[in-house]
């Protein structure tokens, strides 16, 4: 059984946000932590709880599936998967899905159920997910997650999804402690599960790009619609500190890309902005709220003694072991606009290696108006060379905050 080398600091959670192809940035940050923070601390960095949504769910599953590897080998495994992505395999138009989606708009009945009882849904996405499905199943040994949790390499893994029929957030949870997890939010529920490829693919099924995924007869899609940065599962599973990695760069309002004055926004511009809106980033508000709670609890402890938090939770009617408690959070966010970086990448002469319909489409996105269309481009650019550049960006951003991250784990 794995033993924590830092039991005195409590449980540490890693929270990975959504962003489709931008997820390579997360791997770069994690790579720096596993290699260089481990070296500076003189002990392996341990993540007790892994929480992900969308592409962050895929990365979290990879970390969980290889959790027994030494830190550098674990980092190598994730980097290798991302840098060998084949865009021709992963980005293909789903013409049947497009036609079915159009048919649904015109009132055509949905496809009948398959013999096994699962709905035979094909509509809902412009991209064929079969390449991504094959990659995930090939690259991530999901059965290993069961053993790693049972042996104590990690305590829990959570993947956030959206239940299509109700719009509620459903968090699939696999943990050693089988105690039920309750959310005060009526729009969120947790389901105890053995995490498999279908759960990860459901979490990553961005509306408009990929079709929803059926699990036990119900349809699920990207968890980022309501929980793009899943802090809540980490807190409810007992994390004492949370490292959050988010590939979304925050551009000042006055610098945000806009279409040419007098021109109506194009459909691809609107699609990129729609994806940004769907995957709404609330992390700054969440961390500010955590900071406020921490300050209240610290002030109360100074004024009334170490039993202040317990007394407050008792007065609030919270069950023992639940309620308000300190939770330290550290956010590492992309320092550069990944959308603009995607546009620059595709406009390079070397990208001509990508031919066919997809190559022409991606180059058209980049060349028509790089500032306007780059959001959509950065979501779908599942290319190994582009991923390598995002990994390097994540490494640089983490290295720039190396001392802060080391202090976080100390």
Coordinates of C-alpha atoms in Angstrom, one line a residue, residues 22 248-261 265 269 272-274 276-277 280-281 284 333 337 339-340 369-375:
X22 CA -6.2 23.0 -24.5
X248 CA -8.2 29.3 -19.9
X249 CA -6.4 32.6 -20.2
X250 CA -8.2 35.6 -18.8
X251 CA -8.0 38.4 -21.4
X252 CA -8.8 41.9 -20.2
X253 CA -12.2 43.0 -21.4
X254 CA -10.8 45.9 -23.5
X255 CA -8.5 43.4 -25.3
X256 CA -11.0 40.8 -26.2
X257 CA -11.3 39.8 -29.9
X258 CA -14.1 41.5 -31.8
X259 CA -15.2 41.2 -35.4
X260 CA -14.3 44.1 -37.7
X261 CA -16.4 47.2 -37.0
X265 CA -20.1 38.2 -36.3
X269 CA -16.8 33.2 -34.4
X272 CA -16.2 29.6 -30.5
X273 CA -17.8 32.2 -28.2
X274 CA -20.7 29.8 -27.6
X276 CA -16.6 29.7 -24.1
X277 CA -20.0 30.6 -22.7
X280 CA -18.2 29.2 -18.2
X281 CA -15.2 29.8 -15.9
X284 CA -12.1 33.2 -9.6
X333 CA -3.8 29.5 -15.2
X337 CA -4.0 33.2 -25.0
X339 CA -6.6 30.6 -28.9
X340 CA -4.2 33.0 -30.5
X369 CA -9.6 36.2 -39.0
X370 CA -7.2 34.8 -36.4
X371 CA -8.5 36.9 -33.6
X372 CA -12.2 36.0 -34.3
X373 CA -12.0 32.3 -35.0
X374 CA -9.1 31.2 -32.7
X375 CA -11.4 30.2 -29.8

